[in-house]
């Protein structure tokens, strides 16, 4: 096993990279190669809007007040919807941009939650999306959802039952269409077993094959390395990939790609 993997905290970005293409995982987490995805500035713009919204949300839930947002009407509208849908109350505790690490049963897991809302008898994870479609039902079974809920339920951070934990994806473009994912003791056990299998597979591998899906290469940041070509012009299906987004960049930056 490469020594870098002994130190790696497995985030949703790492698990997704492995599942999409083991070679991509190697480039990022073993070789330490990473640079943000750009296509004539358009993807950067998408990421930049996500970054700004996450910052505004962090300020709002920190109680420090967010806004105004001069010269950015789209962002100002998103902030207004956030404040309307999530007014602060004394009955809840808000932990924006909360990092949680857990080392249990040989698993070193890492999550950077956009927001944790702690009420008397429950905890809700919120994840902000800013792409041009409502949160999709498929998110419920994504590595991010499984890792985020499992880690919160099993790390000792929260002493309640898994049934008292939930995750909500919310997009300010579609404020009335959140995706809510509930949790259970059974799902928690299944997620733990899934993570054990997946991480054991990664740690025991000696080969990092390329993806079998050409689609994964089209907007991959390593395309110039693998194929000697630049990234393709952004298209609608880029937003479907959800492969490189603000959360992933945060998580990758958090541990310096392959540093402990
Ligand atoms: S360009 Fe394709 S083969 Fe190369 S790392 Fe990216 S997804 Fe894998």
Coordinates of C-alpha atoms and ligand atoms in Angstrom, one line a residue:
X1 CA 0.0 0.0 0.0
X2 CA 1.4 3.4 -0.9
X3 CA 2.4 5.3 2.3
X4 CA 0.2 8.2 1.3
X5 CA -2.9 6.1 1.8
X6 CA -2.0 5.2 5.4
X7 CA -2.4 8.9 6.2
X8 CA -5.4 9.7 4.1
X9 CA -8.7 10.6 5.6
X10 CA -11.4 9.3 3.3
X11 CA -13.7 12.1 2.2
X12 CA -16.6 11.9 -0.3
X13 CA -14.3 13.5 -2.9
X14 CA -11.8 10.7 -2.4
X15 CA -14.5 7.9 -2.6
X16 CA -16.1 9.5 -5.6
X17 CA -12.8 9.8 -7.4
X18 CA -12.1 6.1 -6.7
X19 CA -15.5 5.1 -8.0
X20 CA -15.3 7.2 -11.1
X21 CA -11.7 6.3 -12.0
X22 CA -9.0 4.7 -9.9
X23 CA -6.3 6.5 -11.9
X24 CA -7.9 9.8 -11.0
X25 CA -7.8 8.8 -7.4
X26 CA -4.1 8.0 -7.7
X27 CA -3.3 11.3 -9.4
X28 CA -5.0 13.2 -6.6
X29 CA -4.4 11.3 -3.4
X30 CA -1.1 9.4 -4.1
X31 CA 0.7 11.6 -6.6
X32 CA -0.6 14.8 -5.1
X33 CA -1.7 16.4 -8.4
X34 CA -4.6 18.7 -8.3
X35 CA -5.8 21.8 -10.0
X36 CA -9.3 23.2 -10.4
X37 CA -11.3 22.4 -13.5
X38 CA -11.6 25.2 -16.0
X39 CA -13.0 25.5 -19.4
X40 CA -12.6 29.1 -20.7
X41 CA -13.5 30.3 -17.3
X42 CA -17.1 28.9 -17.4
X43 CA -16.6 26.1 -14.9
X44 CA -14.7 28.4 -12.7
X45 CA -17.6 30.8 -12.8
X46 CA -19.9 28.0 -11.7
X47 CA -17.6 27.0 -8.9
X48 CA -17.1 30.7 -7.9
X49 CA -20.9 31.2 -7.5
X50 CA -21.0 28.1 -5.3
X51 CA -18.1 29.4 -3.2
X52 CA -19.7 32.8 -2.7
X53 CA -23.1 31.3 -1.7
X54 CA -21.4 28.9 0.8
X55 CA -19.7 31.9 2.3
X56 CA -22.9 33.9 2.6
X57 CA -24.6 30.9 4.2
X58 CA -21.8 30.5 6.6
X59 CA -22.1 34.2 7.7
X60 CA -25.9 33.9 8.0
X61 CA -25.7 30.8 10.3
X62 CA -22.8 32.2 12.3
X63 CA -25.2 35.0 13.3
X64 CA -23.0 37.7 11.9
X65 CA -25.4 38.8 9.2
X66 CA -24.8 38.2 5.6
X67 CA -25.1 40.7 2.7
X68 CA -25.8 43.1 1.1
X69 CA -24.4 41.7 -2.1
X70 CA -23.9 44.8 -4.3
X71 CA -23.7 44.2 -8.1
X72 CA -24.6 40.5 -7.8
X73 CA -28.4 40.3 -8.1
X74 CA -28.5 36.5 -8.6
X75 CA -26.5 35.9 -5.4
X76 CA -28.5 38.5 -3.5
X77 CA -31.7 36.6 -4.5
X78 CA -30.2 33.3 -3.3
X79 CA -29.3 34.9 0.0
X80 CA -32.8 36.4 0.5
X81 CA -34.3 32.9 -0.1
X82 CA -31.9 31.3 2.3
X83 CA -32.8 33.9 5.0
X84 CA -36.5 33.4 4.3
X85 CA -36.3 29.6 4.5
X86 CA -33.9 29.3 7.4
X87 CA -34.6 32.1 10.0
X88 CA -32.4 31.6 13.0
X89 CA -34.1 30.6 16.2
X90 CA -32.9 30.1 19.8
X91 CA -34.3 26.5 19.8
X92 CA -31.5 25.3 17.5
X93 CA -27.8 25.3 17.4
X94 CA -26.1 26.1 14.0
X95 CA -22.7 24.7 13.0
X96 CA -21.8 26.0 9.6
X97 CA -18.8 24.6 7.6
X98 CA -18.3 22.0 10.3
X99 CA -15.5 19.6 9.8
X100 CA -15.8 16.1 11.4
X101 CA -13.2 13.3 11.4
X102 CA -13.8 9.9 12.8
X103 CA -11.4 6.9 13.2
X104 CA -13.3 3.8 14.1
X105 CA -12.9 0.2 13.0
X106 CA -9.9 1.1 11.0
X107 CA -11.8 3.7 8.9
X108 CA -10.4 7.2 8.8
X109 CA -13.3 9.3 7.6
X110 CA -13.7 13.0 6.9
X111 CA -16.7 15.2 6.2
X112 CA -17.0 18.9 5.8
X113 CA -20.6 19.7 6.4
X114 CA -22.1 22.8 5.0
X115 CA -24.3 23.1 8.0
X116 CA -25.4 21.0 11.0
X117 CA -28.6 22.1 12.8
X118 CA -28.9 20.6 16.2
X119 CA -32.3 20.6 17.8
X120 CA -33.4 19.1 21.1
X121 CA -34.1 15.6 19.6
X122 CA -32.5 15.6 16.2
X123 CA -29.6 16.7 14.0
X124 CA -30.0 17.7 10.4
X125 CA -27.2 18.0 7.9
X126 CA -27.7 20.6 5.2
X127 CA -25.9 20.6 1.9
X128 CA -26.1 23.5 -0.5
X129 CA -26.4 22.9 -4.2
X130 CA -26.3 25.8 -6.7
X131 CA -26.6 24.1 -10.1
X132 CA -29.4 24.7 -12.5
X133 CA -31.6 21.8 -11.4
X134 CA -33.3 20.7 -8.2
X135 CA -31.6 18.2 -6.0
X136 CA -32.1 14.8 -7.6
X137 CA -33.4 11.7 -5.9
X138 CA -30.2 9.9 -6.9
X139 CA -28.3 12.0 -4.3
X140 CA -29.9 9.9 -1.6
X141 CA -27.7 6.9 -2.4
X142 CA -24.6 8.9 -3.3
X143 CA -21.2 8.3 -1.5
X144 CA -21.6 11.8 0.0
X145 CA -25.0 11.1 1.6
X146 CA -23.9 7.7 2.9
X147 CA -20.6 8.9 4.3
X148 CA -22.0 12.1 5.8
X149 CA -24.9 10.3 7.6
X150 CA -22.8 7.4 8.7
X151 CA -20.0 9.5 10.1
X152 CA -22.4 11.8 12.0
X153 CA -24.2 8.8 13.5
X154 CA -21.3 6.6 14.4
X155 CA -18.5 9.0 15.4
X156 CA -19.8 9.8 18.8
X157 CA -20.4 13.4 17.8
X158 CA -24.2 12.8 18.3
X159 CA -25.4 10.5 21.0
X160 CA -28.9 9.9 19.6
X161 CA -30.2 7.2 17.4
X162 CA -29.6 7.1 13.6
X163 CA -33.3 7.7 13.2
X164 CA -32.8 11.1 14.7
X165 CA -30.3 12.1 12.0
X166 CA -31.3 13.3 8.5
X167 CA -29.7 15.1 5.5
X168 CA -31.3 17.8 3.4
X169 CA -30.0 19.0 0.0
X170 CA -31.2 22.5 -0.7
X171 CA -30.7 24.7 -3.8
X172 CA -31.6 28.4 -3.6
X173 CA -32.7 28.3 -7.2
X174 CA -35.4 25.8 -6.2
X175 CA -36.2 26.7 -2.6
X176 CA -39.4 24.7 -2.6
X177 CA -37.8 21.5 -3.8
X178 CA -35.4 20.2 -1.2
X179 CA -34.3 16.6 -1.1
X180 CA -34.7 15.1 2.4
X181 CA -33.0 11.8 3.3
X182 CA -33.9 10.1 6.5
X183 CA -31.7 7.6 8.3
X184 CA -32.0 4.4 10.2
X185 CA -30.0 1.9 12.3
X186 CA -30.2 -0.6 9.5
X187 CA -28.9 1.9 6.9
X188 CA -26.2 2.9 9.2
X189 CA -25.0 -0.7 9.5
X190 CA -25.2 -1.1 5.7
X191 CA -23.2 2.1 5.2
X192 CA -20.5 1.0 7.6
X193 CA -20.1 -2.3 5.9
X194 CA -20.1 -0.6 2.5
X195 CA -17.3 1.8 3.6
X196 CA -15.3 -1.1 5.1
X197 CA -15.5 -3.0 1.8
X198 CA -14.7 0.1 -0.4
X199 CA -11.8 1.4 1.7
X200 CA -10.3 -2.1 2.1
X201 CA -10.5 -2.4 -1.7
X202 CA -8.6 0.9 -2.1
X203 CA -6.0 0.1 0.5
X204 CA -5.3 -3.4 -0.9
X205 CA -5.0 -2.3 -4.5
X206 CA -1.8 -2.4 -6.5
X207 CA -3.3 -1.2 -9.7
X208 CA -5.1 2.0 -10.6
X209 CA -6.8 1.3 -13.9
X210 CA -8.4 4.1 -16.0
X211 CA -12.2 4.5 -16.0
X212 CA -14.2 2.3 -18.3
X213 CA -16.6 5.2 -19.0
X214 CA -15.5 7.7 -21.6
X215 CA -17.9 10.2 -20.1
X216 CA -15.9 10.4 -17.0
X217 CA -12.9 11.7 -19.0
X218 CA -14.7 14.4 -20.8
X219 CA -14.5 16.9 -18.0
X220 CA -11.8 15.4 -15.9
X221 CA -9.0 17.8 -14.8
X222 CA -6.5 15.1 -15.8
X223 CA -7.6 14.8 -19.3
X224 CA -4.6 16.8 -20.6
X225 CA -2.4 14.2 -18.8
X226 CA -4.2 11.1 -19.9
X227 CA -5.3 12.1 -23.4
X228 CA -3.1 15.1 -24.3
X229 CA -6.3 17.1 -24.9
X230 CA -7.9 20.1 -23.4
X231 CA -11.3 20.0 -21.7
X232 CA -14.3 20.0 -23.9
X233 CA -16.6 23.0 -24.1
X234 CA -19.0 23.0 -21.2
X235 CA -22.3 21.4 -22.0
X236 CA -25.5 20.8 -20.1
X237 CA -24.4 17.3 -19.0
X238 CA -21.5 18.8 -17.1
X239 CA -23.9 19.7 -14.4
X240 CA -25.1 16.1 -14.3
X241 CA -21.6 14.9 -13.4
X242 CA -21.5 16.9 -10.2
X243 CA -17.9 15.6 -10.0
X244 CA -16.0 18.7 -9.2
X245 CA -18.0 21.1 -7.1
X246 CA -17.3 23.5 -4.3
X247 CA -17.6 20.8 -1.6
X248 CA -15.1 18.6 -3.3
X249 CA -12.6 21.4 -3.7
X250 CA -13.0 22.3 0.0
X251 CA -12.5 18.7 1.0
X252 CA -9.5 18.3 -1.2
X253 CA -8.0 21.6 0.0
X254 CA -8.7 20.6 3.6
X255 CA -6.1 17.9 3.7
X256 CA -3.7 19.2 1.1
X257 CA -4.6 16.4 -1.3
X258 CA -2.5 13.7 0.3
X259 CA -1.2 15.2 3.5
X260 CA -2.5 14.1 6.9
Ligands
LIG1 S1 -8.9 11.6 -17.9 FE1 -10.2 9.8 -17.7 S2 -8.7 8.1 -17.4 FE2 -7.6 10.1 -17.0 S3 -7.8 10.3 -14.8 FE3 -9.5 11.4 -15.7 S4 -11.2 10.0 -15.7 FE4 -9.3 8.8 -15.4

